[in-house]
CSV table of C-alpha atoms in Angstrom, one decimal:
chain,number,residue,atom,x,y,z
A,1,MET,CA,0.5,23.5,3.2
A,2,VAL,CA,0.8,23.0,7.0
A,3,GLY,CA,-2.3,24.8,8.0
A,4,PRO,CA,-4.9,22.1,7.3
A,5,TYR,CA,-2.9,19.6,9.3
A,6,ARG,CA,-2.9,21.6,12.4
A,7,GLY,CA,-5.1,20.4,15.2
A,8,LEU,CA,-5.4,16.8,13.8
A,9,PHE,CA,-3.4,15.4,16.7
A,10,SER,CA,-4.9,17.4,19.6
A,11,ALA,CA,-7.4,14.7,20.5
A,12,PRO,CA,-6.4,12.3,23.3
A,13,GLY,CA,-4.7,9.1,22.0
A,14,VAL,CA,-4.3,10.3,18.4
A,15,LYS,CA,-0.6,10.7,18.5
A,16,GLY,CA,-0.2,7.3,20.0
A,17,PHE,CA,-2.0,5.4,17.3
A,18,VAL,CA,-0.5,7.5,14.5
A,19,ILE,CA,3.1,6.9,15.7
A,20,ALA,CA,2.5,3.2,16.3
A,21,GLY,CA,0.8,2.8,13.0
A,22,PHE,CA,3.7,4.5,11.2
A,23,VAL,CA,6.3,2.2,12.7
A,24,GLY,CA,4.1,-0.9,12.1
A,25,ARG,CA,3.7,0.2,8.4
A,26,MET,CA,7.4,0.5,7.7
A,27,PRO,CA,7.6,-3.2,6.5
A,28,MET,CA,5.0,-2.7,3.8
A,29,SER,CA,7.7,-1.1,1.6
A,30,MET,CA,10.4,-3.5,2.9
A,31,LEU,CA,8.9,-6.9,2.9
A,32,GLY,CA,8.6,-7.6,-0.8
A,33,LEU,CA,11.8,-5.9,-1.8
A,34,GLY,CA,13.6,-7.6,1.1
A,35,ILE,CA,12.4,-11.0,-0.1
A,36,ILE,CA,13.4,-10.2,-3.7
A,37,LEU,CA,16.9,-9.2,-2.6
A,38,LEU,CA,17.4,-12.2,-0.4
A,39,ILE,CA,16.1,-14.8,-2.9
A,40,GLU,CA,17.9,-13.2,-5.9
A,41,ALA,CA,21.2,-13.2,-3.9
A,42,LEU,CA,20.7,-17.0,-3.2
A,43,THR,CA,19.4,-18.2,-6.6
A,44,ASP,CA,20.6,-15.5,-9.0
A,45,SER,CA,17.1,-15.5,-10.5
A,46,PHE,CA,14.8,-12.5,-10.6
A,47,ALA,CA,12.0,-14.8,-11.8
A,48,MET,CA,12.3,-17.0,-8.6
A,49,ALA,CA,12.6,-13.9,-6.4
A,50,GLY,CA,9.5,-12.4,-8.0
A,51,ALA,CA,7.6,-15.6,-7.6
A,52,VAL,CA,8.2,-15.9,-3.9
A,53,ALA,CA,7.4,-12.2,-3.4
A,54,ALA,CA,4.3,-12.7,-5.4
A,55,THR,CA,3.2,-15.6,-3.3
A,56,VAL,CA,3.4,-13.4,-0.2
A,57,ASN,CA,1.4,-10.7,-1.8
A,58,VAL,CA,-1.3,-13.0,-3.2
A,59,SER,CA,-1.7,-14.6,0.3
A,60,TYR,CA,-2.0,-11.1,1.8
A,61,ALA,CA,-4.5,-10.0,-0.8
A,62,VAL,CA,-6.7,-13.1,-0.3
A,63,ALA,CA,-6.7,-12.8,3.5
A,64,ALA,CA,-7.1,-9.0,3.8
A,65,PRO,CA,-10.9,-8.7,3.4
A,66,LEU,CA,-11.4,-11.6,5.8
A,67,THR,CA,-9.1,-9.9,8.3
A,68,GLY,CA,-11.1,-6.7,7.8
A,69,ARG,CA,-14.4,-8.5,8.4
A,70,LEU,CA,-13.0,-10.0,11.6
A,71,VAL,CA,-11.8,-6.6,12.8
A,72,ASP,CA,-15.3,-5.1,12.1
A,73,ARG,CA,-16.9,-7.9,14.0
A,74,PHE,CA,-14.5,-8.4,17.0
A,75,GLY,CA,-12.4,-5.3,17.2
A,76,GLN,CA,-8.9,-4.4,16.1
A,77,ALA,CA,-6.8,-5.5,19.0
A,78,ARG,CA,-8.4,-9.0,19.4
A,79,VAL,CA,-7.6,-9.8,15.7
A,80,ILE,CA,-4.2,-8.2,15.0
A,81,VAL,CA,-2.2,-9.4,17.9
A,82,PRO,CA,-2.4,-13.2,17.1
A,83,LEU,CA,-2.0,-12.4,13.4
A,84,THR,CA,1.2,-10.5,14.1
A,85,MET,CA,2.6,-13.4,16.1
A,86,ALA,CA,1.8,-15.8,13.2
A,87,HIS,CA,3.4,-13.5,10.7
A,88,GLY,CA,6.6,-13.2,12.8
A,89,THR,CA,6.8,-17.0,13.0
A,90,ALA,CA,6.3,-17.5,9.3
A,91,LEU,CA,8.7,-14.9,8.2
A,92,THR,CA,11.4,-16.3,10.5
A,93,GLY,CA,10.7,-19.7,9.0
A,94,LEU,CA,11.1,-18.4,5.5
A,95,MET,CA,14.5,-16.9,6.4
A,96,LEU,CA,15.6,-20.1,8.0
A,97,CYS,CA,14.5,-22.2,5.0
A,98,ALA,CA,16.6,-19.9,2.8
A,99,GLN,CA,19.6,-20.0,5.2
A,100,PHE,CA,19.7,-23.8,5.3
A,101,GLY,CA,19.0,-24.5,1.6
A,102,ALA,CA,15.5,-26.0,2.1
A,103,PRO,CA,13.6,-27.1,-1.0
A,104,ALA,CA,12.0,-24.3,-3.0
A,105,TRP,CA,8.5,-25.4,-2.0
A,106,SER,CA,9.3,-24.5,1.6
A,107,LEU,CA,9.9,-20.9,0.7
A,108,PHE,CA,6.5,-20.7,-1.0
A,109,ALA,CA,4.8,-22.4,2.0
A,110,ALA,CA,6.3,-20.0,4.5
A,111,GLY,CA,5.4,-17.2,2.1
A,112,VAL,CA,1.8,-18.2,2.1
A,113,VAL,CA,1.5,-18.0,5.9
A,114,ALA,CA,3.6,-14.9,6.1
A,115,GLY,CA,1.4,-13.1,3.6
A,116,ALA,CA,-1.9,-14.2,4.9
A,117,SER,CA,-1.0,-13.0,8.4
A,118,VAL,CA,0.1,-9.5,7.4
A,119,VAL,CA,-1.9,-6.8,9.1
A,120,SER,CA,-3.1,-3.9,6.9
A,121,LEU,CA,-2.4,-1.2,9.4
A,122,GLY,CA,-3.1,1.5,6.9
A,123,SER,CA,-6.8,0.4,6.8
A,124,LEU,CA,-7.0,0.2,10.5
A,125,VAL,CA,-5.5,3.7,11.0
A,126,ARG,CA,-7.9,5.2,8.5
A,127,ALA,CA,-10.8,3.4,10.2
A,128,ARG,CA,-9.8,5.1,13.4
A,129,TRP,CA,-9.7,8.5,11.7
A,130,SER,CA,-13.1,7.9,10.2
A,131,HIS,CA,-14.5,7.0,13.6
A,132,LEU,CA,-13.0,10.1,15.3
A,133,LEU,CA,-13.7,12.6,12.5
A,134,ALA,CA,-16.9,11.2,10.9
A,135,GLY,CA,-18.6,14.0,9.0
A,136,SER,CA,-15.8,16.5,9.7
A,137,ALA,CA,-14.0,18.5,7.0
A,138,ARG,CA,-10.8,17.5,8.7
A,139,LEU,CA,-11.2,13.9,7.5
A,140,HIS,CA,-9.8,14.9,4.1
A,141,ALA,CA,-6.7,16.3,5.8
A,142,ALA,CA,-6.4,13.1,7.9
A,143,PHE,CA,-6.6,10.8,4.9
A,144,SER,CA,-4.1,13.0,3.1
A,145,PHE,CA,-1.7,12.9,6.1
A,146,GLU,CA,-1.9,9.1,6.1
A,147,SER,CA,-1.1,8.9,2.4
A,148,VAL,CA,1.9,11.1,3.0
A,149,ALA,CA,2.9,8.8,5.9
A,150,ASP,CA,2.6,5.9,3.5
A,151,GLU,CA,4.9,7.6,1.1
A,152,VAL,CA,7.4,8.5,3.8
A,153,VAL,CA,7.5,4.7,4.4
A,154,PHE,CA,8.0,4.1,0.7
A,155,VAL,CA,10.8,6.7,0.5
A,156,ALA,CA,12.7,5.4,3.5
A,157,GLY,CA,11.8,1.7,3.4
A,158,PRO,CA,13.3,0.7,0.0
A,159,ALA,CA,16.5,2.6,0.6
A,160,LEU,CA,16.9,1.1,4.1
A,161,VAL,CA,16.2,-2.5,3.1
A,162,THR,CA,18.4,-2.3,0.1
A,163,ALA,CA,21.3,-0.8,2.1
A,164,LEU,CA,20.9,-3.5,4.8
A,165,ALA,CA,20.6,-6.4,2.3
A,166,THR,CA,23.5,-5.3,0.0
A,167,MET,CA,25.9,-3.7,2.5
A,168,ILE,CA,25.4,-5.8,5.7
A,169,ASN,CA,23.7,-9.1,5.1
A,170,PRO,CA,20.9,-10.4,2.7
A,171,TYR,CA,18.8,-11.2,5.8
A,172,ALA,CA,19.3,-7.9,7.6
A,173,GLY,CA,16.5,-6.0,5.8
A,174,LEU,CA,13.9,-8.6,6.6
A,175,ILE,CA,15.0,-8.8,10.2
A,176,VAL,CA,14.6,-5.0,10.6
A,177,ALA,CA,11.2,-5.3,8.9
A,178,LEU,CA,10.0,-8.0,11.2
A,179,THR,CA,11.1,-6.0,14.3
A,180,CYS,CA,9.1,-2.9,13.1
A,181,THR,CA,6.1,-5.1,12.4
A,182,ILE,CA,6.0,-6.6,15.9
A,183,ALA,CA,6.8,-3.4,17.8
A,184,GLY,CA,4.5,-1.1,15.8
A,185,THR,CA,1.5,-3.5,15.6
A,186,LEU,CA,1.5,-4.5,19.2
A,187,ALA,CA,1.9,-0.8,20.3
A,188,PHE,CA,-1.0,0.1,18.0
A,189,ALA,CA,-3.2,-2.7,19.5
A,190,MET,CA,-2.5,-1.2,23.0
A,191,GLN,CA,-4.1,2.1,22.0
A,192,ARG,CA,-7.6,1.0,23.0
A,193,GLY,CA,-9.1,4.5,23.6
A,194,THR,CA,-9.3,5.4,19.9
A,195,GLU,CA,-10.3,1.9,18.6
A,196,PRO,CA,-13.7,2.0,16.7
A,197,PRO,CA,-16.4,0.4,18.7
A,198,VAL,CA,-17.9,-2.9,17.7
A,199,ASN,CA,-21.6,-3.1,17.2
A,200,ARG,CA,-22.2,-6.7,18.4
A,201,GLY,CA,-26.0,-6.4,18.0
A,202,GLU,CA,-25.9,-5.8,14.3
A,203,ARG,CA,-25.4,-8.6,11.8
A,204,HIS,CA,-22.5,-8.1,9.4
A,205,SER,CA,-24.3,-9.3,6.3
A,206,GLY,CA,-23.2,-8.6,2.8
A,207,SER,CA,-19.8,-7.5,1.5
A,208,PRO,CA,-18.5,-4.1,0.3
A,209,ILE,CA,-17.3,-5.7,-2.9
A,210,THR,CA,-20.9,-6.1,-4.0
A,211,ILE,CA,-21.2,-2.3,-4.2
A,212,PRO,CA,-20.5,-1.3,-7.8
A,213,GLY,CA,-18.3,1.6,-6.9
A,214,VAL,CA,-16.2,-0.5,-4.6
A,215,ALA,CA,-15.8,-3.2,-7.2
A,216,LEU,CA,-14.7,-0.6,-9.8
A,217,LEU,CA,-12.1,1.0,-7.4
A,218,SER,CA,-10.8,-2.5,-6.7
A,219,CYS,CA,-10.2,-3.1,-10.4
A,220,VAL,CA,-8.5,0.2,-10.8
A,221,PHE,CA,-6.2,-0.4,-7.8
A,222,LEU,CA,-5.5,-3.9,-9.1
A,223,ALA,CA,-4.0,-2.3,-12.2
A,224,MET,CA,-2.2,0.3,-10.1
A,225,GLY,CA,-0.8,-2.4,-7.9
A,226,ALA,CA,0.6,-4.1,-11.0
A,227,VAL,CA,2.5,-0.9,-11.7
A,228,PHE,CA,3.9,-0.7,-8.2
A,229,GLY,CA,5.0,-4.4,-8.1
A,230,SER,CA,6.6,-4.3,-11.6
A,231,VAL,CA,8.3,-1.0,-11.0
A,232,ASP,CA,9.8,-2.3,-7.7
A,233,LEU,CA,11.3,-5.4,-9.3
A,234,ILE,CA,12.3,-3.9,-12.6
A,235,THR,CA,14.0,-0.9,-11.0
A,236,VAL,CA,16.2,-3.3,-8.9
A,237,ALA,CA,17.2,-5.1,-12.1
A,238,PHE,CA,17.6,-1.8,-14.0
A,239,ALA,CA,20.1,-0.6,-11.3
A,240,GLU,CA,22.0,-3.9,-11.4
A,241,GLU,CA,22.2,-3.8,-15.2
A,242,HIS,CA,23.9,-0.4,-15.0
A,243,GLY,CA,26.3,-1.5,-12.2
A,244,ALA,CA,24.6,0.4,-9.4
A,245,LYS,CA,22.5,-2.2,-7.6
A,246,ALA,CA,22.8,-0.3,-4.3
A,247,ALA,CA,21.1,2.7,-5.9
A,248,ALA,CA,17.9,0.7,-6.4
A,249,GLY,CA,16.5,1.8,-3.1
A,250,LEU,CA,17.2,5.5,-3.9
A,251,LEU,CA,15.5,5.1,-7.3
A,252,LEU,CA,12.4,3.6,-5.6
A,253,ALA,CA,12.5,6.4,-3.0
A,254,SER,CA,12.4,8.9,-5.8
A,255,PHE,CA,9.2,7.2,-7.1
A,256,ALA,CA,7.6,7.5,-3.6
A,257,GLY,CA,9.1,11.0,-3.1
A,258,GLY,CA,7.0,12.4,-5.9
A,259,SER,CA,3.9,10.9,-4.3
A,260,LEU,CA,4.9,12.3,-0.9
A,261,VAL,CA,5.2,15.9,-2.2
A,262,SER,CA,1.9,15.7,-4.1
A,263,GLY,CA,0.1,14.2,-1.1
A,264,LEU,CA,1.1,17.2,1.1
A,265,TRP,CA,-0.1,19.6,-1.6
A,266,TYR,CA,-3.3,17.7,-2.3
A,267,GLY,CA,-4.3,17.5,1.3
A,268,ALA,CA,-3.7,21.2,1.9
A,269,ARG,CA,-6.2,22.3,-0.7
A,270,GLN,CA,-10.0,22.7,-0.4
A,271,TRP,CA,-11.4,21.1,-3.5
A,272,LYS,CA,-14.5,22.2,-5.3
A,273,LEU,CA,-14.2,19.5,-8.0
A,274,SER,CA,-16.1,16.3,-7.2
A,275,LEU,CA,-14.3,13.2,-5.8
A,276,ARG,CA,-15.2,11.4,-9.1
A,277,GLY,CA,-13.7,14.1,-11.2
A,278,ARG,CA,-10.5,14.3,-9.1
A,279,PHE,CA,-10.1,10.5,-9.2
A,280,VAL,CA,-10.3,10.3,-13.0
A,281,ARG,CA,-8.0,13.2,-13.5
A,282,ALA,CA,-5.4,11.8,-11.1
A,283,LEU,CA,-5.4,8.5,-13.0
A,284,GLY,CA,-4.8,10.3,-16.3
A,285,VAL,CA,-1.8,12.2,-14.8
A,286,PHE,CA,-0.5,8.9,-13.4
A,287,ALA,CA,-0.4,7.2,-16.8
A,288,VAL,CA,1.2,10.2,-18.5
A,289,GLY,CA,3.8,10.5,-15.8
A,290,LEU,CA,4.9,6.9,-16.4
A,291,THR,CA,5.6,7.3,-20.1
A,292,PRO,CA,9.3,8.5,-19.9
A,293,ILE,CA,10.6,5.7,-17.8
A,294,ALA,CA,10.4,3.2,-20.6
A,295,LEU,CA,12.7,5.4,-22.7
A,296,ILE,CA,15.5,6.0,-20.2
A,297,GLY,CA,18.8,4.1,-20.0
A,298,ASP,CA,20.7,6.2,-17.5
A,299,VAL,CA,20.4,5.7,-13.7
A,300,ARG,CA,21.0,9.5,-13.0
A,301,VAL,CA,18.1,10.4,-15.4
A,302,MET,CA,15.9,7.7,-14.1
A,303,ALA,CA,15.7,9.1,-10.5
A,304,PRO,CA,14.0,12.4,-11.5
A,305,ALA,CA,11.8,10.5,-14.0
A,306,LEU,CA,10.5,8.2,-11.3
A,307,PHE,CA,9.9,11.3,-9.1
A,308,LEU,CA,7.7,12.8,-11.7
A,309,ALA,CA,6.0,9.5,-12.3
A,310,GLY,CA,5.1,9.3,-8.7
A,311,LEU,CA,3.4,12.7,-8.5
A,312,ALA,CA,-0.1,11.4,-9.1
A,313,ILE,CA,0.0,8.4,-6.8
A,314,SER,CA,-1.1,10.1,-3.5
A,315,PRO,CA,-4.0,12.1,-5.0
A,316,THR,CA,-5.3,8.9,-6.6
A,317,ILE,CA,-5.1,6.8,-3.4
A,318,ILE,CA,-6.4,9.6,-1.1
A,319,THR,CA,-9.4,10.1,-3.3
A,320,GLY,CA,-9.9,6.3,-3.6
A,321,TYR,CA,-10.0,5.9,0.2
A,322,THR,CA,-12.4,8.9,0.5
A,323,LEU,CA,-14.7,7.3,-2.0
A,324,ILE,CA,-14.7,4.1,-0.1
A,325,GLU,CA,-15.6,6.0,3.1
A,326,ARG,CA,-18.5,7.5,1.3
A,327,LEU,CA,-19.7,4.3,-0.5
A,328,VAL,CA,-19.5,1.8,2.3
A,329,PRO,CA,-21.7,1.5,5.4
A,330,ALA,CA,-19.9,2.3,8.7
A,331,ARG,CA,-20.3,-1.2,10.0
A,332,LEU,CA,-18.3,-2.6,7.1
A,333,LEU,CA,-15.7,0.2,6.8
A,334,THR,CA,-12.6,-1.7,7.7
A,335,GLU,CA,-13.5,-4.5,5.3
A,336,GLY,CA,-14.2,-1.9,2.6
A,337,MET,CA,-10.9,-0.3,3.0
A,338,SER,CA,-9.2,-3.7,3.1
A,339,TRP,CA,-10.5,-4.3,-0.5
A,340,VAL,CA,-8.1,-1.5,-1.6
A,341,SER,CA,-5.3,-3.3,0.1
A,342,THR,CA,-6.4,-6.6,-1.4
A,343,SER,CA,-6.5,-5.2,-4.9
A,344,VAL,CA,-3.2,-3.5,-4.6
A,345,GLY,CA,-1.7,-6.7,-3.2
A,346,PHE,CA,-3.0,-8.8,-6.1
A,347,GLY,CA,-1.7,-6.2,-8.5
A,348,VAL,CA,1.7,-6.1,-6.8
A,349,ALA,CA,1.9,-9.9,-7.0
A,350,LEU,CA,1.0,-9.9,-10.7
A,351,GLY,CA,3.5,-7.0,-11.3
A,352,ALA,CA,6.3,-8.7,-9.5
A,353,TRP,CA,5.8,-12.0,-11.3
A,354,ALA,CA,5.4,-10.4,-14.8
A,355,GLY,CA,8.2,-7.9,-14.1
A,356,GLY,CA,10.6,-10.8,-13.2
A,357,ARG,CA,9.7,-12.8,-16.3
A,358,LEU,CA,9.9,-9.9,-18.7
A,359,THR,CA,13.2,-8.6,-17.1
A,360,ASP,CA,14.8,-12.0,-17.5
A,361,ALA,CA,13.6,-12.3,-21.1
A,362,PHE,CA,14.0,-8.8,-22.5
A,363,GLY,CA,16.0,-6.7,-20.0
A,364,ALA,CA,14.8,-4.1,-17.5
A,365,SER,CA,14.3,-1.1,-19.8
A,366,ASP,CA,11.9,-3.0,-22.1
A,367,ALA,CA,10.1,-4.5,-19.1
A,368,TYR,CA,9.0,-1.0,-18.0
A,369,GLY,CA,6.6,-1.1,-20.9
A,370,PHE,CA,4.4,-3.5,-18.8
A,371,SER,CA,4.2,-0.9,-16.1
A,372,PHE,CA,3.0,1.7,-18.5
A,373,ALA,CA,0.4,-0.7,-20.0
A,374,CYS,CA,-1.0,-1.4,-16.6
A,375,ALA,CA,-1.3,2.4,-15.9
A,376,ILE,CA,-3.3,2.8,-19.2
A,377,LEU,CA,-5.6,0.0,-18.2
A,378,ALA,CA,-6.3,1.7,-14.8
A,379,VAL,CA,-7.3,4.8,-16.7
A,380,ILE,CA,-9.6,2.9,-19.1
A,381,ILE,CA,-11.3,1.2,-16.2
A,382,GLY,CA,-11.6,4.3,-14.1
A,383,ILE,CA,-13.1,6.4,-16.9
A,384,GLY,CA,-15.4,3.6,-18.2
A,385,GLY,CA,-17.0,3.0,-14.8
A,386,SER,CA,-16.8,6.5,-13.3
A,387,ALA,CA,-20.6,6.8,-13.1
A,388,TRP,CA,-20.5,4.3,-10.2
A,389,LEU,CA,-18.3,6.7,-8.3
A,390,ARG,CA,-21.0,9.4,-7.8
A,391,THR,CA,-21.4,10.1,-4.1
A,392,PRO,CA,-23.6,12.5,-2.1
A,393,VAL,CA,-21.8,15.4,-0.5
A,394,PRO,CA,-22.0,14.9,3.3
A,395,GLN,CA,-23.0,17.6,5.6
A,396,GLN,CA,-19.7,18.4,7.2
A,397,GLN,CA,-19.1,19.2,10.9
A,398,SER,CA,-16.4,21.6,12.0
């Protein structure tokens, strides 16, 4: 599986933006869970914790396309540096409000700003790969590598933030997440040699969301995001119900671990099946893989079940980003990829909110049924609108 990834990092500057992008992305698996752990520890309510985390995700989801459009218009560095400073200030404010027992509305207000100023580094990194490898067969491997990097983040992040929050201090996880955000994003912004150029002479009219295929993918990823958000929160509650709260991070790492393994395998293969066919099949496997988790009542059995459930995540996301790259004009690519982040963000917010409510009302095991229902919805949408995902096969360069 290593062969296709060789040579990706030989170009000048590639290693720099890849490493910085990885560090800066660590908080994407830590921020929501860190907020849930902090607020639940203070309020003893998963519903409240889920609501604050959902606020952050909704704000991020609303702002991400605008951030992408600004990046396409002004360049990556000019946009992400001030956003990162605003995010750091808002997240610090949220933790201080929690520390000093400020009114509940202050947590939501700080969450709005913290979420709106999150930088979608995954989209920016992929935009750099698209710029460097446009028309090359290696772009498939590059997108696969980035999906694997995302899953490494989702394997390590939940375990790290859970250990920090439960064994050291409820605030420790968010502090480490904030440190990674600032260090990684600023280092990424400094890598100017690989930054996609800005075409200042061309008007950035229209929006990628008006493209039917992009709209369809956004709906699919909205449903998938609801799976991710609900599984995150419900799994924390599941572990706590079974007297093993500290194991929540490891359970979520198993979910991401399945995606990591499949991402390596998927990126190493040369596919003859169309992107559309791969996307629909991956969605079907995703829904089937989630079926067992609603039937399990043992933490030890849940870990391998979540691993199997995660196997279809990377292939679905890799194919989705590749479809976006084919469907969206180059001048709007960052914004187009941001719609994936936006859709997942809205879905995560919905999933966290619904997961918290259902967990408080019916218990964690029954609440997993919501996650499965969202996966089925993603399959229905993807199959129903798959005709919009037909793309021409580009002439590939070596």
